[in-house]
């Protein structure tokens, strides 16, 4: 299954410094018409590319095959180019802090876009307009593998990345922090929200055009998808051994412990046993620690014969499909084809 051309291509400013970032949205047909869409839930995914100085960009083959699997599972897929990749402005940093700001910028865009899309697809759903608890910072919504009586969130968003992209993904601030940040009147944040609202209004046939929603009015669940995750010392070299934090205007926002986020949220990590950057033994030790954390929702799959670049990706595709089916089987819309 191939990934189709993007539904929308556009640029947004980075909340770190306003640099323009190339972005794309792949919108499955099931979300494009009010008359035919089951509107109980919207599924989305962000998938970030590998290190730009080594040729990484959103056209990377691994980004492509993972995005294709997500798209054909009826996830609204978003990809973007970090600074220094493709035609995004700027250059790759030494600390990865600007890149963290780039990811957060697109994260905020996707939240706004998916909220607007939900409103456009369910214009008469008055329950969606009622303020409700919207965060899942402790994985508390119990969405993945939830029983039939569990409350399903309005929006489910997978935060993902491959190689360097997975490093940035695992350090993104918790949802509550992102929601608070995107309530700010700061110019770049307002521009991102406006772009998301405009694109959402163009996404749905027969839409009357969504208004700018309260991002806390709908419940949101977060999961993680890491492909070929980077571990120390490689990950430390890419941040020059500094602790990652998010800087927006005059604010410095600390990042959560990746282990806490990956264990308390539904997470899949995929790696090959022939990975040239991280040994199989180190990956197994890392995954074992996460698997044994209290209440862990972390899953790890090692693929025999696969390397860091996934030149043969058939097995990875099968494992990704199985995770999507098992984890979200009671919540997903059936694939259209």
PDB file of N, CA and C in Angstrom, residues 20-101:
ATOM      1  N   UNK A  20      10.232  29.175   9.233  1.00  0.00           N
ATOM      2  CA  UNK A  20       9.147  28.519   8.518  1.00  0.00           C
ATOM      3  C   UNK A  20       9.475  27.042   8.285  1.00  0.00           C
ATOM      4  N   UNK A  21       8.505  26.184   8.587  1.00  0.00           N
ATOM      5  CA  UNK A  21       8.671  24.738   8.483  1.00  0.00           C
ATOM      6  C   UNK A  21       7.705  24.174   7.443  1.00  0.00           C
ATOM      7  N   UNK A  22       8.227  23.344   6.552  1.00  0.00           N
ATOM      8  CA  UNK A  22       7.381  22.654   5.569  1.00  0.00           C
ATOM      9  C   UNK A  22       6.551  21.575   6.258  1.00  0.00           C
ATOM     10  N   UNK A  23       5.282  21.496   5.915  1.00  0.00           N
ATOM     11  CA  UNK A  23       4.381  20.525   6.543  1.00  0.00           C
ATOM     12  C   UNK A  23       3.458  19.911   5.501  1.00  0.00           C
ATOM     13  N   UNK A  24       2.973  18.701   5.822  1.00  0.00           N
ATOM     14  CA  UNK A  24       2.018  18.025   4.943  1.00  0.00           C
ATOM     15  C   UNK A  24       0.968  17.301   5.781  1.00  0.00           C
ATOM     16  N   UNK A  25      -0.222  17.206   5.236  1.00  0.00           N
ATOM     17  CA  UNK A  25      -1.313  16.437   5.830  1.00  0.00           C
ATOM     18  C   UNK A  25      -1.808  15.430   4.796  1.00  0.00           C
ATOM     19  N   UNK A  26      -1.990  14.193   5.242  1.00  0.00           N
ATOM     20  CA  UNK A  26      -2.589  13.141   4.425  1.00  0.00           C
ATOM     21  C   UNK A  26      -3.922  12.776   5.079  1.00  0.00           C
ATOM     22  N   UNK A  27      -5.009  13.152   4.422  1.00  0.00           N
ATOM     23  CA  UNK A  27      -6.345  12.999   4.996  1.00  0.00           C
ATOM     24  C   UNK A  27      -7.064  11.818   4.350  1.00  0.00           C
ATOM     25  N   UNK A  28      -7.340  10.749   5.111  1.00  0.00           N
ATOM     26  CA  UNK A  28      -8.056   9.602   4.535  1.00  0.00           C
ATOM     27  C   UNK A  28      -9.444  10.006   4.040  1.00  0.00           C
ATOM     28  N   UNK A  29      -9.933   9.361   2.990  1.00  0.00           N
ATOM     29  CA  UNK A  29     -11.249   9.715   2.429  1.00  0.00           C
ATOM     30  C   UNK A  29     -12.382   9.660   3.446  1.00  0.00           C
ATOM     31  N   UNK A  30     -12.271   8.781   4.439  1.00  0.00           N
ATOM     32  CA  UNK A  30     -13.366   8.606   5.394  1.00  0.00           C
ATOM     33  C   UNK A  30     -13.655   9.876   6.179  1.00  0.00           C
ATOM     34  N   UNK A  31     -12.675  10.802   6.253  1.00  0.00           N
ATOM     35  CA  UNK A  31     -12.867  12.040   7.004  1.00  0.00           C
ATOM     36  C   UNK A  31     -13.224  13.235   6.113  1.00  0.00           C
ATOM     37  N   UNK A  32     -13.511  12.995   4.852  1.00  0.00           N
ATOM     38  CA  UNK A  32     -13.663  14.120   3.927  1.00  0.00           C
ATOM     39  C   UNK A  32     -15.103  14.505   3.610  1.00  0.00           C
ATOM     40  N   UNK A  33     -16.068  13.794   4.198  1.00  0.00           N
ATOM     41  CA  UNK A  33     -17.466  14.097   3.888  1.00  0.00           C
ATOM     42  C   UNK A  33     -18.333  13.934   5.123  1.00  0.00           C
ATOM     43  N   UNK A  34     -19.088  14.962   5.464  1.00  0.00           N
ATOM     44  CA  UNK A  34     -19.950  14.932   6.645  1.00  0.00           C
ATOM     45  C   UNK A  34     -20.954  13.789   6.566  1.00  0.00           C
ATOM     46  N   UNK A  35     -21.476  13.526   5.371  1.00  0.00           N
ATOM     47  CA  UNK A  35     -22.552  12.551   5.214  1.00  0.00           C
ATOM     48  C   UNK A  35     -22.091  11.125   5.477  1.00  0.00           C
ATOM     49  N   UNK A  36     -20.810  10.832   5.230  1.00  0.00           N
ATOM     50  CA  UNK A  36     -20.349   9.443   5.282  1.00  0.00           C
ATOM     51  C   UNK A  36     -19.420   9.146   6.446  1.00  0.00           C
ATOM     52  N   UNK A  37     -19.120  10.127   7.281  1.00  0.00           N
ATOM     53  CA  UNK A  37     -18.125   9.931   8.329  1.00  0.00           C
ATOM     54  C   UNK A  37     -18.755   9.575   9.665  1.00  0.00           C
ATOM     55  N   UNK A  38     -18.356   8.432  10.270  1.00  0.00           N
ATOM     56  CA  UNK A  38     -18.727   8.185  11.656  1.00  0.00           C
ATOM     57  C   UNK A  38     -17.933   9.156  12.528  1.00  0.00           C
ATOM     58  N   UNK A  39     -18.591  10.041  13.236  1.00  0.00           N
ATOM     59  CA  UNK A  39     -17.891  11.165  13.865  1.00  0.00           C
ATOM     60  C   UNK A  39     -17.583  10.957  15.338  1.00  0.00           C
ATOM     61  N   UNK A  40     -17.707   9.727  15.841  1.00  0.00           N
ATOM     62  CA  UNK A  40     -17.476   9.522  17.265  1.00  0.00           C
ATOM     63  C   UNK A  40     -16.033   9.793  17.653  1.00  0.00           C
ATOM     64  N   UNK A  41     -15.107   9.657  16.709  1.00  0.00           N
ATOM     65  CA  UNK A  41     -13.700   9.773  17.037  1.00  0.00           C
ATOM     66  C   UNK A  41     -12.879  10.198  15.830  1.00  0.00           C
ATOM     67  N   UNK A  42     -11.808  10.926  16.105  1.00  0.00           N
ATOM     68  CA  UNK A  42     -10.843  11.293  15.069  1.00  0.00           C
ATOM     69  C   UNK A  42      -9.493  10.722  15.479  1.00  0.00           C
ATOM     70  N   UNK A  43      -8.821  10.054  14.537  1.00  0.00           N
ATOM     71  CA  UNK A  43      -7.491   9.495  14.787  1.00  0.00           C
ATOM     72  C   UNK A  43      -6.455  10.265  13.981  1.00  0.00           C
ATOM     73  N   UNK A  44      -5.356  10.651  14.622  1.00  0.00           N
ATOM     74  CA  UNK A  44      -4.291  11.349  13.927  1.00  0.00           C
ATOM     75  C   UNK A  44      -2.935  10.813  14.333  1.00  0.00           C
ATOM     76  N   UNK A  45      -1.919  11.126  13.531  1.00  0.00           N
ATOM     77  CA  UNK A  45      -0.553  10.694  13.831  1.00  0.00           C
ATOM     78  C   UNK A  45       0.436  11.695  13.259  1.00  0.00           C
ATOM     79  N   UNK A  46       1.477  11.964  14.038  1.00  0.00           N
ATOM     80  CA  UNK A  46       2.629  12.745  13.586  1.00  0.00           C
ATOM     81  C   UNK A  46       3.788  11.772  13.465  1.00  0.00           C
ATOM     82  N   UNK A  47       4.535  11.850  12.367  1.00  0.00           N
ATOM     83  CA  UNK A  47       5.714  10.986  12.257  1.00  0.00           C
ATOM     84  C   UNK A  47       6.887  11.811  11.754  1.00  0.00           C
ATOM     85  N   UNK A  48       7.933  11.905  12.586  1.00  0.00           N
ATOM     86  CA  UNK A  48       9.069  12.792  12.329  1.00  0.00           C
ATOM     87  C   UNK A  48      10.235  12.044  11.687  1.00  0.00           C
ATOM     88  N   UNK A  49      10.989  12.747  10.877  1.00  0.00           N
ATOM     89  CA  UNK A  49      12.042  12.157  10.047  1.00  0.00           C
ATOM     90  C   UNK A  49      13.389  12.080  10.768  1.00  0.00           C
ATOM     91  N   UNK A  50      14.361  11.359  10.176  1.00  0.00           N
ATOM     92  CA  UNK A  50      15.696  11.241  10.774  1.00  0.00           C
ATOM     93  C   UNK A  50      16.538  12.505  10.586  1.00  0.00           C
ATOM     94  N   UNK A  51      17.789  12.423  11.016  1.00  0.00           N
ATOM     95  CA  UNK A  51      18.706  13.555  11.130  1.00  0.00           C
ATOM     96  C   UNK A  51      18.946  14.230   9.779  1.00  0.00           C
ATOM     97  N   UNK A  52      18.658  15.523   9.706  1.00  0.00           N
ATOM     98  CA  UNK A  52      18.729  16.255   8.437  1.00  0.00           C
ATOM     99  C   UNK A  52      20.128  16.279   7.819  1.00  0.00           C
ATOM    100  N   UNK A  53      21.221  16.492   8.594  1.00  0.00           N
ATOM    101  CA  UNK A  53      22.545  16.529   7.965  1.00  0.00           C
ATOM    102  C   UNK A  53      22.943  15.222   7.275  1.00  0.00           C
ATOM    103  N   UNK A  54      22.262  14.122   7.620  1.00  0.00           N
ATOM    104  CA  UNK A  54      22.520  12.839   6.960  1.00  0.00           C
ATOM    105  C   UNK A  54      21.482  12.538   5.879  1.00  0.00           C
ATOM    106  N   UNK A  55      20.760  13.566   5.467  1.00  0.00           N
ATOM    107  CA  UNK A  55      19.793  13.403   4.388  1.00  0.00           C
ATOM    108  C   UNK A  55      18.360  13.195   4.832  1.00  0.00           C
ATOM    109  N   UNK A  56      18.109  13.261   6.126  1.00  0.00           N
ATOM    110  CA  UNK A  56      16.762  13.037   6.626  1.00  0.00           C
ATOM    111  C   UNK A  56      15.798  14.150   6.243  1.00  0.00           C
ATOM    112  N   UNK A  57      14.599  13.755   5.837  1.00  0.00           N
ATOM    113  CA  UNK A  57      13.537  14.706   5.534  1.00  0.00           C
ATOM    114  C   UNK A  57      12.217  13.945   5.511  1.00  0.00           C
ATOM    115  N   UNK A  58      11.122  14.649   5.258  1.00  0.00           N
ATOM    116  CA  UNK A  58       9.835  13.952   5.306  1.00  0.00           C
ATOM    117  C   UNK A  58       9.576  13.050   4.106  1.00  0.00           C
ATOM    118  N   UNK A  59      10.500  13.035   3.130  1.00  0.00           N
ATOM    119  CA  UNK A  59      10.410  12.089   2.019  1.00  0.00           C
ATOM    120  C   UNK A  59      11.220  10.815   2.274  1.00  0.00           C
ATOM    121  N   UNK A  60      11.751  10.652   3.468  1.00  0.00           N
ATOM    122  CA  UNK A  60      12.533   9.468   3.815  1.00  0.00           C
ATOM    123  C   UNK A  60      11.706   8.197   3.591  1.00  0.00           C
ATOM    124  N   UNK A  61      12.302   7.120   3.071  1.00  0.00           N
ATOM    125  CA  UNK A  61      11.551   5.888   2.802  1.00  0.00           C
ATOM    126  C   UNK A  61      10.893   5.272   4.034  1.00  0.00           C
ATOM    127  N   UNK A  62      11.534   5.373   5.202  1.00  0.00           N
ATOM    128  CA  UNK A  62      10.932   4.815   6.415  1.00  0.00           C
ATOM    129  C   UNK A  62       9.736   5.662   6.843  1.00  0.00           C
ATOM    130  N   UNK A  63       9.888   6.974   6.784  1.00  0.00           N
ATOM    131  CA  UNK A  63       8.748   7.856   7.072  1.00  0.00           C
ATOM    132  C   UNK A  63       7.598   7.523   6.134  1.00  0.00           C
ATOM    133  N   UNK A  64       7.931   7.232   4.886  1.00  0.00           N
ATOM    134  CA  UNK A  64       6.904   6.944   3.883  1.00  0.00           C
ATOM    135  C   UNK A  64       6.146   5.657   4.207  1.00  0.00           C
ATOM    136  N   UNK A  65       6.868   4.568   4.525  1.00  0.00           N
ATOM    137  CA  UNK A  65       6.140   3.310   4.727  1.00  0.00           C
ATOM    138  C   UNK A  65       5.363   3.306   6.037  1.00  0.00           C
ATOM    139  N   UNK A  66       5.896   3.945   7.074  1.00  0.00           N
ATOM    140  CA  UNK A  66       5.144   4.031   8.327  1.00  0.00           C
ATOM    141  C   UNK A  66       3.907   4.907   8.140  1.00  0.00           C
ATOM    142  N   UNK A  67       4.084   6.043   7.483  1.00  0.00           N
ATOM    143  CA  UNK A  67       2.949   6.939   7.229  1.00  0.00           C
ATOM    144  C   UNK A  67       1.884   6.254   6.384  1.00  0.00           C
ATOM    145  N   UNK A  68       2.323   5.428   5.432  1.00  0.00           N
ATOM    146  CA  UNK A  68       1.378   4.699   4.593  1.00  0.00           C
ATOM    147  C   UNK A  68       0.523   3.749   5.418  1.00  0.00           C
ATOM    148  N   UNK A  69       1.154   3.025   6.340  1.00  0.00           N
ATOM    149  CA  UNK A  69       0.388   2.098   7.185  1.00  0.00           C
ATOM    150  C   UNK A  69      -0.614   2.855   8.055  1.00  0.00           C
ATOM    151  N   UNK A  70      -0.202   3.974   8.601  1.00  0.00           N
ATOM    152  CA  UNK A  70      -1.105   4.775   9.427  1.00  0.00           C
ATOM    153  C   UNK A  70      -2.266   5.323   8.597  1.00  0.00           C
ATOM    154  N   UNK A  71      -1.944   5.832   7.415  1.00  0.00           N
ATOM    155  CA  UNK A  71      -2.975   6.400   6.540  1.00  0.00           C
ATOM    156  C   UNK A  71      -4.020   5.350   6.179  1.00  0.00           C
ATOM    157  N   UNK A  72      -3.568   4.162   5.810  1.00  0.00           N
ATOM    158  CA  UNK A  72      -4.504   3.118   5.388  1.00  0.00           C
ATOM    159  C   UNK A  72      -5.238   2.492   6.576  1.00  0.00           C
ATOM    160  N   UNK A  73      -4.810   2.815   7.795  1.00  0.00           N
ATOM    161  CA  UNK A  73      -5.580   2.457   8.991  1.00  0.00           C
ATOM    162  C   UNK A  73      -6.508   3.598   9.394  1.00  0.00           C
ATOM    163  N   UNK A  74      -6.656   4.566   8.497  1.00  0.00           N
ATOM    164  CA  UNK A  74      -7.548   5.721   8.685  1.00  0.00           C
ATOM    165  C   UNK A  74      -7.110   6.667   9.795  1.00  0.00           C
ATOM    166  N   UNK A  75      -5.798   6.885   9.875  1.00  0.00           N
ATOM    167  CA  UNK A  75      -5.259   7.957  10.701  1.00  0.00           C
ATOM    168  C   UNK A  75      -4.980   9.161   9.806  1.00  0.00           C
ATOM    169  N   UNK A  76      -5.342  10.351  10.278  1.00  0.00           N
ATOM    170  CA  UNK A  76      -4.929  11.586   9.614  1.00  0.00           C
ATOM    171  C   UNK A  76      -3.438  11.744   9.896  1.00  0.00           C
ATOM    172  N   UNK A  77      -2.612  11.652   8.870  1.00  0.00           N
ATOM    173  CA  UNK A  77      -1.160  11.627   9.057  1.00  0.00           C
ATOM    174  C   UNK A  77      -0.569  13.000   8.765  1.00  0.00           C
ATOM    175  N   UNK A  78       0.276  13.466   9.672  1.00  0.00           N
ATOM    176  CA  UNK A  78       0.988  14.722   9.488  1.00  0.00           C
ATOM    177  C   UNK A  78       2.487  14.499   9.516  1.00  0.00           C
ATOM    178  N   UNK A  79       3.204  15.034   8.530  1.00  0.00           N
ATOM    179  CA  UNK A  79       4.665  15.005   8.528  1.00  0.00           C
ATOM    180  C   UNK A  79       5.175  16.424   8.304  1.00  0.00           C
ATOM    181  N   UNK A  80       6.384  16.682   8.741  1.00  0.00           N
ATOM    182  CA  UNK A  80       6.963  18.023   8.588  1.00  0.00           C
ATOM    183  C   UNK A  80       8.468  17.892   8.478  1.00  0.00           C
ATOM    184  N   UNK A  81       9.109  18.915   7.954  1.00  0.00           N
ATOM    185  CA  UNK A  81      10.563  18.971   7.886  1.00  0.00           C
ATOM    186  C   UNK A  81      11.098  19.825   9.029  1.00  0.00           C
ATOM    187  N   UNK A  82      11.979  19.224   9.834  1.00  0.00           N
ATOM    188  CA  UNK A  82      12.693  20.022  10.826  1.00  0.00           C
ATOM    189  C   UNK A  82      13.479  21.127  10.118  1.00  0.00           C
ATOM    190  N   UNK A  83      13.879  22.135  10.867  1.00  0.00           N
ATOM    191  CA  UNK A  83      14.762  23.178  10.318  1.00  0.00           C
ATOM    192  C   UNK A  83      15.981  22.528   9.662  1.00  0.00           C
ATOM    193  N   UNK A  84      16.363  23.048   8.520  1.00  0.00           N
ATOM    194  CA  UNK A  84      17.530  22.521   7.822  1.00  0.00           C
ATOM    195  C   UNK A  84      17.240  21.338   6.919  1.00  0.00           C
ATOM    196  N   UNK A  85      16.008  20.842   6.927  1.00  0.00           N
ATOM    197  CA  UNK A  85      15.625  19.730   6.051  1.00  0.00           C
ATOM    198  C   UNK A  85      14.695  20.239   4.958  1.00  0.00           C
ATOM    199  N   UNK A  86      14.857  19.709   3.750  1.00  0.00           N
ATOM    200  CA  UNK A  86      14.008  20.146   2.644  1.00  0.00           C
ATOM    201  C   UNK A  86      14.088  21.648   2.453  1.00  0.00           C
ATOM    202  N   UNK A  87      12.923  22.283   2.341  1.00  0.00           N
ATOM    203  CA  UNK A  87      12.866  23.732   2.184  1.00  0.00           C
ATOM    204  C   UNK A  87      12.487  24.448   3.475  1.00  0.00           C
ATOM    205  N   UNK A  88      12.536  23.743   4.602  1.00  0.00           N
ATOM    206  CA  UNK A  88      12.335  24.433   5.873  1.00  0.00           C
ATOM    207  C   UNK A  88      13.495  25.388   6.118  1.00  0.00           C
ATOM    208  N   UNK A  89      13.202  26.506   6.740  1.00  0.00           N
ATOM    209  CA  UNK A  89      14.240  27.505   6.987  1.00  0.00           C
ATOM    210  C   UNK A  89      15.186  27.055   8.097  1.00  0.00           C
ATOM    211  N   UNK A  90      16.322  27.743   8.189  1.00  0.00           N
ATOM    212  CA  UNK A  90      17.268  27.496   9.263  1.00  0.00           C
ATOM    213  C   UNK A  90      18.202  26.338   8.971  1.00  0.00           C
ATOM    214  N   UNK A  91      18.927  25.946   9.999  1.00  0.00           N
ATOM    215  CA  UNK A  91      19.853  24.825   9.880  1.00  0.00           C
ATOM    216  C   UNK A  91      19.790  23.976  11.145  1.00  0.00           C
ATOM    217  N   UNK A  92      20.255  22.750  11.031  1.00  0.00           N
ATOM    218  CA  UNK A  92      20.230  21.835  12.168  1.00  0.00           C
ATOM    219  C   UNK A  92      21.074  22.383  13.307  1.00  0.00           C
ATOM    220  N   UNK A  93      20.563  22.294  14.518  1.00  0.00           N
ATOM    221  CA  UNK A  93      21.272  22.818  15.690  1.00  0.00           C
ATOM    222  C   UNK A  93      22.197  21.751  16.280  1.00  0.00           C
ATOM    223  N   UNK A  94      23.019  22.181  17.236  1.00  0.00           N
ATOM    224  CA  UNK A  94      23.889  21.256  17.959  1.00  0.00           C
ATOM    225  C   UNK A  94      23.205  20.669  19.186  1.00  0.00           C
ATOM    226  N   UNK A  95      22.180  21.341  19.680  1.00  0.00           N
ATOM    227  CA  UNK A  95      21.570  20.937  20.956  1.00  0.00           C
ATOM    228  C   UNK A  95      20.243  20.205  20.807  1.00  0.00           C
ATOM    229  N   UNK A  96      19.628  20.291  19.646  1.00  0.00           N
ATOM    230  CA  UNK A  96      18.293  19.723  19.360  1.00  0.00           C
ATOM    231  C   UNK A  96      17.156  20.477  20.043  1.00  0.00           C
ATOM    232  N   UNK A  97      17.464  21.539  20.772  1.00  0.00           N
ATOM    233  CA  UNK A  97      16.390  22.311  21.406  1.00  0.00           C
ATOM    234  C   UNK A  97      15.520  23.042  20.376  1.00  0.00           C
ATOM    235  N   UNK A  98      16.110  23.653  19.331  1.00  0.00           N
ATOM    236  CA  UNK A  98      15.245  24.249  18.306  1.00  0.00           C
ATOM    237  C   UNK A  98      14.357  23.213  17.619  1.00  0.00           C
ATOM    238  N   UNK A  99      14.909  22.006  17.384  1.00  0.00           N
ATOM    239  CA  UNK A  99      14.119  20.954  16.740  1.00  0.00           C
ATOM    240  C   UNK A  99      12.968  20.502  17.634  1.00  0.00           C
ATOM    241  N   UNK A 100      13.186  20.499  18.940  1.00  0.00           N
ATOM    242  CA  UNK A 100      12.086  20.193  19.852  1.00  0.00           C
ATOM    243  C   UNK A 100      10.981  21.235  19.696  1.00  0.00           C
ATOM    244  N   UNK A 101      11.379  22.504  19.546  1.00  0.00           N
ATOM    245  CA  UNK A 101      10.398  23.556  19.290  1.00  0.00           C
ATOM    246  C   UNK A 101       9.671  23.362  17.970  1.00  0.00           C
TER     247      UNK A 101
END
